[in-house]
Amino acid sequence: MSEIIPVISATGLFTPPESVSNAELVESFNAYVDLFNARHAAEIAAGSVQELAPSSVEFIEKASGIKSRFVMAKGPVLDPETMAPRWRERTNDELSVLAEMGVKAAQDALAAAGRDARDVDAVLCACSNLERPYPAIAIEIQNALGIEGFGFDMNVACSSATFGIQTAADYIRAGNARSVLVVSPEICTGHNNMKNRDSHFIFGDVATAVLVEAKDVAPAQHWEIVGTKLKTVFSNNIRNNFGFLNCASPEGIGAPDKLFVQEGRKVFKEVVPMVAAMIVEESDRLGIEAAALRRLWLHQANQGMNRLISQRVLGHEANEDESPTVLDTYGNTSSAGSIIAFHKHNTDLGAGDLGVICSFGAGYSAGTVFVRKAA
Ligand code: COA
């Protein structure tokens, strides 16, 4: 039996309609700081409560490269009394929010591939934050699209999408599926602590979809998956303790450790060398010269991190053509970031061009997907 080659047939994107600029975000954060400091004036004067410091647009742009981010609920996110996405809770008969975003991204990918949803065999919902434990969001997406077969949710934080692509590619190589949708809906503003000065600016909301298929059923315009590599190394430097066993704790679900917490500096220092080495080693194993990679679609968390990683891989500082940025307008969108970069910046490349989609984040987790444009 000849080997089945997995390819990326198409990608899809759902971008929320509303965007928040750094100026708007900082104005809201600083209004919250003023309120907090006024409400706790006596304790602050007595030294029992720490006075909060304001945020700044200049810091955010310089430290991260982020200028704005798309969000699912701009009003509540910017309201200094709320600072989180809020909407009417949907009934069990309505499509859940995450599934709705995922369906839109999936439909975009299916349309780009000219694929009928009925020809898809499996849906993997691969993302950082699922809105409920079960039934799986993937099965809800599968049902909404009219797909037979199977679906399940998987969470590897920021690396969920690349882990999902490898899982889909393995199903295809093994003959267990011919067409798999990897969907990554991310409402990062829901798990970010918008009241934390160090990280209130980091995240945005979005959904992406990647259609991974057997080469013989894929459209002519596709990207062959040349190789994938996954890596995890335990670390507490990015952590979120939210879960059903601790919601009843005295501080409850709103406690800071039940949201995203990170040691940003440590993450920066530890993840950059790990990811750069991983790309170079995997390139070697695949017989690809890392420095000759035509494009790096890197995880979108921090421009400085991407600058250093691409420098180590390519041997020089990458320009926008070699390592495109979407972080400036999307913020960090967790697992979706490298997929947005790929989605928006792949059609201009030529037949035979090689590139790598690379994610990294909590776990730590990192994933590489080496792709070659079809002739
Ligand atoms: N506005 C103004 N100043 C701020 C600020 C804000 N919102 N937040 C922090 N600062 C200040 C700090 O108080 C500190 O001041 P000091 O030097 O007087 O003590 C200074 O800015 C530097 O803070 P620091 O937290 O060390 O910033 P940084 O340069 O490390 O940048 C991150 C912070 C989060 C942007 C950066 O560490 C990062 O992106 N790391 C990687 C994160 C990542 O990829 N995470 C993965 C998530 S999935």
Short mmCIF file of C-alpha atoms and ligand atoms in Angstrom, two decimals:
data_model
loop_
_atom_site.label_atom_id
_atom_site.label_comp_id
_atom_site.label_asym_id
_atom_site.label_seq_id
_atom_site.Cartn_x
_atom_site.Cartn_y
_atom_site.Cartn_z
CA MET A 1 0.00 0.00 0.00
CA SER A 2 1.46 3.39 -0.95
CA GLU A 3 2.03 5.98 1.76
CA ILE A 4 -0.82 8.45 2.34
CA ILE A 5 0.50 12.02 2.41
CA PRO A 6 -1.34 14.53 4.65
CA VAL A 7 -1.69 18.10 3.39
CA ILE A 8 -3.23 21.39 4.48
CA SER A 9 -6.01 21.90 1.93
CA ALA A 10 -7.16 25.28 3.25
CA THR A 11 -7.46 27.44 6.33
CA GLY A 12 -10.30 29.60 7.63
CA LEU A 13 -10.59 32.59 9.92
CA PHE A 14 -13.32 34.20 11.99
CA THR A 15 -12.42 37.68 13.26
CA PRO A 16 -14.80 39.26 15.81
CA PRO A 17 -16.31 42.51 14.49
CA GLU A 18 -15.05 44.72 17.32
CA SER A 19 -11.48 45.78 18.00
CA VAL A 20 -9.96 47.49 21.05
CA SER A 21 -6.98 49.82 20.66
CA ASN A 22 -4.25 50.13 23.29
CA ALA A 23 -5.51 53.64 24.03
CA GLU A 24 -9.05 52.38 24.74
CA LEU A 25 -7.74 49.50 26.86
CA VAL A 26 -5.42 51.71 28.90
CA GLU A 27 -8.18 54.27 29.47
CA SER A 28 -10.42 51.51 30.88
CA PHE A 29 -7.60 49.97 32.96
CA ASN A 30 -6.62 53.33 34.40
CA ALA A 31 -10.26 54.12 35.25
CA TYR A 32 -10.32 50.80 37.17
CA VAL A 33 -7.05 51.76 38.95
CA ASP A 34 -8.53 55.13 39.98
CA LEU A 35 -11.69 53.44 41.27
CA PHE A 36 -9.70 50.80 43.17
CA ASN A 37 -7.35 53.32 44.74
CA ALA A 38 -10.24 55.61 45.75
CA ARG A 39 -12.21 52.70 47.25
CA HIS A 40 -9.18 51.47 49.20
CA ALA A 41 -7.76 54.91 50.10
CA ALA A 42 -7.79 54.21 53.87
CA GLU A 43 -6.10 50.76 53.57
CA ILE A 44 -3.57 52.14 51.09
CA ALA A 45 -2.76 54.97 53.56
CA ALA A 46 -2.47 52.40 56.39
CA GLY A 47 -0.17 50.22 54.25
CA SER A 48 -2.43 47.13 54.28
CA VAL A 49 -3.37 47.39 50.58
CA GLN A 50 -0.94 48.08 47.74
CA GLU A 51 -1.83 51.09 45.61
CA LEU A 52 -2.34 50.14 41.95
CA ALA A 53 -0.19 51.77 39.26
CA PRO A 54 -1.55 52.88 35.88
CA SER A 55 -0.81 51.17 32.57
CA SER A 56 0.61 52.88 29.49
CA VAL A 57 0.19 52.60 25.73
CA GLU A 58 3.93 53.14 25.18
CA PHE A 59 4.88 50.25 27.49
CA ILE A 60 2.44 47.84 25.85
CA GLU A 61 3.63 48.54 22.34
CA LYS A 62 7.31 48.49 23.25
CA ALA A 63 7.15 45.35 25.47
CA SER A 64 4.88 43.27 23.24
CA GLY A 65 4.37 44.78 19.76
CA ILE A 66 0.58 44.72 20.29
CA LYS A 67 -1.38 47.76 19.04
CA SER A 68 -4.95 46.43 19.19
CA ARG A 69 -6.91 43.21 19.55
CA PHE A 70 -10.30 41.89 18.41
CA VAL A 71 -12.79 40.98 21.15
CA MET A 72 -16.14 39.20 21.41
CA ALA A 73 -17.64 41.68 23.91
CA LYS A 74 -16.08 45.14 23.76
CA GLY A 75 -18.50 46.92 26.14
CA PRO A 76 -18.07 44.66 29.20
CA VAL A 77 -14.35 44.15 28.55
CA LEU A 78 -13.82 47.94 28.68
CA ASP A 79 -16.26 48.60 31.53
CA PRO A 80 -14.03 49.24 34.58
CA GLU A 81 -16.64 47.58 36.81
CA THR A 82 -16.64 44.36 34.72
CA MET A 83 -13.46 43.97 32.61
CA ALA A 84 -14.45 40.58 31.23
CA PRO A 85 -16.60 39.33 28.32
CA ARG A 86 -20.22 39.04 29.41
CA TRP A 87 -23.43 38.14 27.53
CA ARG A 88 -26.73 36.41 28.10
CA GLU A 89 -26.13 32.76 28.93
CA ARG A 90 -27.24 30.67 25.97
CA THR A 91 -29.74 27.83 26.37
CA ASN A 92 -28.85 24.23 25.54
CA ASP A 93 -30.87 24.58 22.32
CA GLU A 94 -28.71 27.42 21.04
CA LEU A 95 -25.27 27.04 19.47
CA SER A 96 -22.68 27.81 22.14
CA VAL A 97 -20.43 30.83 21.59
CA LEU A 98 -17.25 28.85 21.02
CA ALA A 99 -19.01 26.50 18.59
CA GLU A 100 -20.48 29.47 16.70
CA MET A 101 -17.04 31.01 16.22
CA GLY A 102 -15.59 27.63 15.26
CA VAL A 103 -18.35 26.96 12.72
CA LYS A 104 -17.67 30.31 11.00
CA ALA A 105 -13.93 29.62 10.76
CA ALA A 106 -14.62 26.06 9.55
CA GLN A 107 -17.05 27.29 6.87
CA ASP A 108 -14.39 29.71 5.65
CA ALA A 109 -11.88 26.84 5.33
CA LEU A 110 -14.38 24.52 3.65
CA ALA A 111 -15.34 27.22 1.12
CA ALA A 112 -11.67 27.93 0.36
CA ALA A 113 -11.09 24.21 -0.31
CA GLY A 114 -14.32 23.79 -2.27
CA ARG A 115 -15.15 21.02 0.17
CA ASP A 116 -18.63 19.88 1.17
CA ALA A 117 -18.86 19.43 4.96
CA ARG A 118 -20.36 15.98 4.37
CA ASP A 119 -16.99 14.83 3.01
CA VAL A 120 -15.21 15.65 6.30
CA ASP A 121 -14.56 12.68 8.60
CA ALA A 122 -13.56 14.31 11.89
CA VAL A 123 -13.54 17.60 13.81
CA LEU A 124 -10.90 18.36 16.43
CA CYS A 125 -11.62 21.41 18.56
CA ALA A 126 -8.08 22.32 19.64
CA CYS A 127 -7.93 25.39 21.87
CA SER A 128 -6.82 26.80 25.22
CA ASN A 129 -10.10 27.40 26.96
CA LEU A 130 -13.22 25.33 26.48
CA GLU A 131 -16.44 26.85 27.76
CA ARG A 132 -17.66 23.57 29.28
CA PRO A 133 -16.35 20.05 29.90
CA TYR A 134 -18.95 18.19 27.78
CA PRO A 135 -20.53 17.51 25.38
CA ALA A 136 -17.43 18.37 23.39
CA ILE A 137 -17.51 21.66 21.48
CA ALA A 138 -16.05 19.66 18.55
CA ILE A 139 -19.15 17.46 18.45
CA GLU A 140 -21.38 20.54 18.50
CA ILE A 141 -19.41 21.99 15.56
CA GLN A 142 -19.58 18.62 13.79
CA ASN A 143 -23.37 18.57 14.27
CA ALA A 144 -23.85 22.18 13.13
CA LEU A 145 -21.88 21.48 9.93
CA GLY A 146 -23.64 18.17 9.24
CA ILE A 147 -20.48 16.08 9.42
CA GLU A 148 -20.65 12.35 10.04
CA GLY A 149 -17.79 10.60 11.82
CA PHE A 150 -16.35 11.86 15.07
CA GLY A 151 -15.08 14.87 16.97
CA PHE A 152 -13.35 15.63 20.25
CA ASP A 153 -11.84 18.52 22.17
CA MET A 154 -8.17 18.83 22.99
CA ASN A 155 -6.26 21.42 24.97
CA VAL A 156 -2.53 22.02 24.79
CA ALA A 157 -2.82 25.76 25.51
CA CYS A 158 -1.10 27.93 22.86
CA SER A 159 0.10 24.81 21.04
CA SER A 160 -3.34 23.26 20.65
CA ALA A 161 -3.62 23.93 16.90
CA THR A 162 -0.23 22.47 15.92
CA PHE A 163 -0.86 19.44 18.18
CA GLY A 164 -4.24 19.15 16.44
CA ILE A 165 -2.62 19.30 13.00
CA GLN A 166 -0.19 16.49 13.89
CA THR A 167 -3.08 14.42 15.31
CA ALA A 168 -5.08 14.97 12.11
CA ALA A 169 -2.04 14.16 9.94
CA ASP A 170 -1.50 10.92 11.90
CA TYR A 171 -5.15 9.88 11.38
CA ILE A 172 -4.73 10.48 7.67
CA ARG A 173 -1.41 8.58 7.44
CA ALA A 174 -2.99 5.67 9.34
CA GLY A 175 -6.04 5.64 7.06
CA ASN A 176 -8.45 6.45 9.91
CA ALA A 177 -9.70 9.63 8.20
CA ARG A 178 -9.25 11.38 4.85
CA SER A 179 -10.47 14.86 5.78
CA VAL A 180 -10.12 16.41 9.25
CA LEU A 181 -11.05 19.90 10.47
CA VAL A 182 -8.84 21.32 13.23
CA VAL A 183 -10.82 24.21 14.72
CA SER A 184 -9.39 26.65 17.28
CA PRO A 185 -11.92 29.09 18.75
CA GLU A 186 -10.20 31.28 21.33
CA ILE A 187 -11.97 33.73 23.68
CA CYS A 188 -8.76 34.68 25.44
CA THR A 189 -10.33 37.78 27.02
CA GLY A 190 -12.40 35.36 29.12
CA HIS A 191 -9.40 33.78 30.81
CA ASN A 192 -7.15 36.83 30.93
CA ASN A 193 -7.04 38.93 34.08
CA MET A 194 -7.92 42.32 32.62
CA LYS A 195 -7.22 43.89 36.04
CA ASN A 196 -3.57 42.78 36.05
CA ARG A 197 -1.25 45.55 34.82
CA ASP A 198 1.43 43.07 33.71
CA SER A 199 -0.82 41.18 31.33
CA HIS A 200 -4.14 43.02 30.79
CA PHE A 201 -3.08 43.95 27.25
CA ILE A 202 -1.87 40.57 26.03
CA PHE A 203 -4.84 38.72 24.55
CA GLY A 204 -7.50 38.94 21.85
CA ASP A 205 -10.36 36.73 20.59
CA VAL A 206 -10.57 34.87 17.26
CA ALA A 207 -11.25 31.47 15.68
CA THR A 208 -9.23 29.59 13.05
CA ALA A 209 -9.75 26.35 11.16
CA VAL A 210 -7.28 24.13 9.30
CA LEU A 211 -8.52 21.49 6.86
CA VAL A 212 -6.03 18.60 6.89
CA GLU A 213 -6.64 16.02 4.15
CA ALA A 214 -5.14 13.13 2.24
CA LYS A 215 -3.24 14.52 -0.76
CA ASP A 216 -5.30 12.53 -3.28
CA VAL A 217 -8.58 14.24 -2.25
CA ALA A 218 -7.09 17.72 -1.65
CA PRO A 219 -7.54 20.68 -4.02
CA ALA A 220 -4.61 21.46 -6.37
CA GLN A 221 -3.60 24.47 -4.25
CA HIS A 222 -2.42 22.94 -0.98
CA TRP A 223 0.52 22.67 1.39
CA GLU A 224 2.09 19.27 1.87
CA ILE A 225 2.88 18.44 5.52
CA VAL A 226 6.54 17.47 5.30
CA GLY A 227 6.96 16.75 9.00
CA THR A 228 5.68 17.64 12.45
CA LYS A 229 7.32 17.65 15.86
CA LEU A 230 5.72 18.19 19.27
CA LYS A 231 7.40 18.87 22.61
CA THR A 232 6.21 19.45 26.18
CA VAL A 233 8.27 20.36 29.26
CA PHE A 234 6.44 20.97 32.54
CA SER A 235 6.53 24.55 33.83
CA ASN A 236 4.44 26.65 36.22
CA ASN A 237 5.52 29.86 34.53
CA ILE A 238 2.25 30.09 32.59
CA ARG A 239 -0.62 28.74 34.63
CA ASN A 240 -4.40 28.91 35.05
CA ASN A 241 -5.92 27.09 38.05
CA PHE A 242 -9.56 27.40 36.97
CA GLY A 243 -11.45 24.13 37.32
CA PHE A 244 -14.53 22.47 38.76
CA LEU A 245 -12.68 21.25 41.86
CA ASN A 246 -11.75 24.74 43.00
CA CYS A 247 -14.69 26.96 42.02
CA ALA A 248 -16.05 26.60 45.55
CA SER A 249 -12.83 27.84 47.18
CA PRO A 250 -13.25 30.90 49.46
CA GLU A 251 -12.05 33.25 46.74
CA GLY A 252 -14.21 31.57 44.12
CA ILE A 253 -13.84 31.59 40.36
CA GLY A 254 -12.84 35.23 40.12
CA ALA A 255 -9.60 34.74 42.08
CA PRO A 256 -6.51 35.89 40.18
CA ASP A 257 -4.99 32.38 40.05
CA LYS A 258 -8.18 31.09 38.36
CA LEU A 259 -7.22 33.23 35.38
CA PHE A 260 -4.07 33.47 33.23
CA VAL A 261 -0.93 34.10 35.31
CA GLN A 262 2.60 34.17 33.96
CA GLU A 263 6.20 34.97 34.75
CA GLY A 264 6.63 36.80 31.46
CA ARG A 265 10.38 37.34 31.70
CA LYS A 266 11.06 33.66 32.53
CA VAL A 267 8.79 32.52 29.70
CA PHE A 268 10.68 34.76 27.31
CA LYS A 269 14.10 33.48 28.42
CA GLU A 270 13.24 29.78 28.58
CA VAL A 271 10.99 29.36 25.56
CA VAL A 272 13.03 31.24 22.94
CA PRO A 273 16.06 28.85 23.01
CA MET A 274 13.82 25.78 23.32
CA VAL A 275 11.75 26.69 20.25
CA ALA A 276 14.67 27.86 18.10
CA ALA A 277 16.56 24.61 18.81
CA MET A 278 13.45 22.58 18.06
CA ILE A 279 13.00 24.18 14.61
CA VAL A 280 16.69 23.76 13.73
CA GLU A 281 16.85 20.11 14.94
CA GLU A 282 13.66 19.15 13.14
CA SER A 283 14.85 20.88 9.96
CA ASP A 284 18.05 18.80 10.15
CA ARG A 285 16.09 15.60 10.66
CA LEU A 286 13.93 16.39 7.62
CA GLY A 287 16.98 17.25 5.51
CA ILE A 288 15.92 20.89 5.24
CA GLU A 289 18.39 23.72 5.69
CA ALA A 290 16.76 25.82 8.44
CA ALA A 291 18.32 29.04 7.12
CA ALA A 292 16.67 28.36 3.75
CA LEU A 293 13.12 28.18 5.14
CA ARG A 294 11.14 30.63 3.02
CA ARG A 295 8.75 31.68 5.80
CA LEU A 296 8.27 31.23 9.55
CA TRP A 297 4.66 31.47 10.73
CA LEU A 298 5.43 31.83 14.40
CA HIS A 299 3.20 31.88 17.47
CA GLN A 300 2.06 35.43 18.06
CA ALA A 301 2.80 36.25 21.72
CA ASN A 302 5.59 38.79 21.63
CA GLN A 303 7.44 40.49 18.80
CA GLY A 304 10.74 40.35 20.71
CA MET A 305 10.47 36.57 21.12
CA ASN A 306 9.75 36.11 17.42
CA ARG A 307 12.67 38.36 16.47
CA LEU A 308 15.07 36.22 18.53
CA ILE A 309 13.68 32.87 17.37
CA SER A 310 13.83 33.81 13.70
CA GLN A 311 17.34 35.22 14.18
CA ARG A 312 18.52 31.87 15.58
CA VAL A 313 16.78 29.85 12.85
CA LEU A 314 17.57 31.98 9.80
CA GLY A 315 20.91 33.40 10.98
CA HIS A 316 19.70 36.97 10.51
CA GLU A 317 16.87 39.18 11.76
CA ALA A 318 13.76 38.22 9.81
CA ASN A 319 11.83 40.82 7.87
CA GLU A 320 8.02 40.85 7.65
CA ASP A 321 8.16 38.74 4.50
CA GLU A 322 10.18 36.01 6.24
CA SER A 323 8.28 36.06 9.54
CA PRO A 324 4.96 37.90 9.27
CA THR A 325 3.32 39.59 12.28
CA VAL A 326 -0.39 39.54 13.04
CA LEU A 327 0.15 40.21 16.74
CA ASP A 328 -0.04 43.97 16.17
CA THR A 329 -3.75 43.86 15.26
CA TYR A 330 -4.87 40.54 16.84
CA GLY A 331 -2.85 40.49 20.08
CA ASN A 332 -1.93 37.06 21.42
CA THR A 333 -4.72 34.71 20.32
CA SER A 334 -3.20 31.62 21.92
CA SER A 335 -3.34 28.55 19.66
CA ALA A 336 -4.80 30.53 16.75
CA GLY A 337 -1.89 32.98 16.36
CA SER A 338 0.46 31.04 14.08
CA ILE A 339 -2.55 29.82 12.06
CA ILE A 340 -3.75 33.42 11.47
CA ALA A 341 -0.22 34.29 10.31
CA PHE A 342 -0.27 31.32 7.91
CA HIS A 343 -3.83 32.06 6.74
CA LYS A 344 -3.07 35.67 5.89
CA HIS A 345 0.43 35.14 4.50
CA ASN A 346 0.77 32.00 2.38
CA THR A 347 -0.83 32.54 -1.02
CA ASP A 348 2.04 34.65 -2.38
CA LEU A 349 4.58 31.81 -2.03
CA GLY A 350 5.53 29.61 -4.97
CA ALA A 351 5.48 25.89 -5.70
CA GLY A 352 8.16 24.06 -3.71
CA ASP A 353 8.57 26.83 -1.12
CA LEU A 354 9.16 25.48 2.39
CA GLY A 355 8.04 27.03 5.66
CA VAL A 356 7.22 26.18 9.24
CA ILE A 357 4.15 26.87 11.36
CA CYS A 358 5.35 26.98 14.96
CA SER A 359 3.50 27.43 18.25
CA PHE A 360 4.68 27.66 21.85
CA GLY A 361 3.16 28.41 25.21
CA ALA A 362 1.86 27.02 28.47
CA GLY A 363 2.91 23.53 29.48
CA TYR A 364 5.48 24.42 28.27
CA SER A 365 4.31 23.13 24.92
CA ALA A 366 5.70 23.67 21.44
CA GLY A 367 4.76 22.33 18.02
CA THR A 368 6.26 22.60 14.55
CA VAL A 369 4.51 21.83 11.26
CA PHE A 370 6.86 21.93 8.25
CA VAL A 371 4.99 22.55 5.01
CA ARG A 372 5.86 22.63 1.29
CA LYS A 373 3.69 24.40 -1.28
CA ALA A 374 2.34 21.97 -3.87
CA ALA A 375 3.56 22.21 -7.47
N1 COA B 1 2.21 49.68 31.82
C1 COA B 1 3.33 50.33 32.19
N2 COA B 1 4.38 49.74 32.79
C2 COA B 1 4.27 48.42 33.04
C3 COA B 1 3.13 47.68 32.69
C4 COA B 1 2.06 48.36 32.06
N3 COA B 1 0.94 47.73 31.68
N4 COA B 1 3.30 46.40 33.06
C5 COA B 1 4.52 46.32 33.62
N5 COA B 1 5.11 47.54 33.61
C6 COA B 1 6.43 47.89 34.14
C7 COA B 1 6.84 46.99 35.28
O1 COA B 1 6.34 47.48 36.50
C8 COA B 1 8.35 47.09 35.21
O2 COA B 1 8.77 48.28 35.82
P1 COA B 1 10.14 48.34 36.66
O3 COA B 1 11.23 48.03 35.68
O4 COA B 1 10.15 49.75 37.16
O5 COA B 1 10.01 47.29 37.71
C9 COA B 1 8.63 47.22 33.72
O6 COA B 1 7.41 47.70 33.12
C10 COA B 1 9.04 45.92 33.06
O7 COA B 1 8.06 44.92 33.39
P2 COA B 1 8.19 43.43 32.93
O8 COA B 1 6.99 42.65 33.37
O9 COA B 1 9.52 42.88 33.31
O10 COA B 1 8.07 43.62 31.35
P3 COA B 1 8.65 42.79 30.16
O11 COA B 1 9.56 43.63 29.39
O12 COA B 1 9.10 41.42 30.57
O13 COA B 1 7.33 42.59 29.26
C11 COA B 1 5.72 40.92 28.74
C12 COA B 1 6.22 41.91 29.76
C13 COA B 1 4.60 40.10 29.35
C14 COA B 1 5.18 41.67 27.54
C15 COA B 1 6.86 40.00 28.27
O14 COA B 1 7.55 39.48 29.39
C16 COA B 1 6.41 38.84 27.45
O15 COA B 1 5.72 38.99 26.46
N6 COA B 1 6.87 37.64 27.77
C17 COA B 1 6.52 36.45 27.07
C18 COA B 1 5.12 36.18 27.35
C19 COA B 1 4.53 35.06 26.57
O16 COA B 1 4.86 34.80 25.46
N7 COA B 1 3.63 34.38 27.19
C20 COA B 1 2.96 33.35 26.57
C21 COA B 1 1.55 33.53 26.86
S1 COA B 1 0.69 32.27 26.07
#
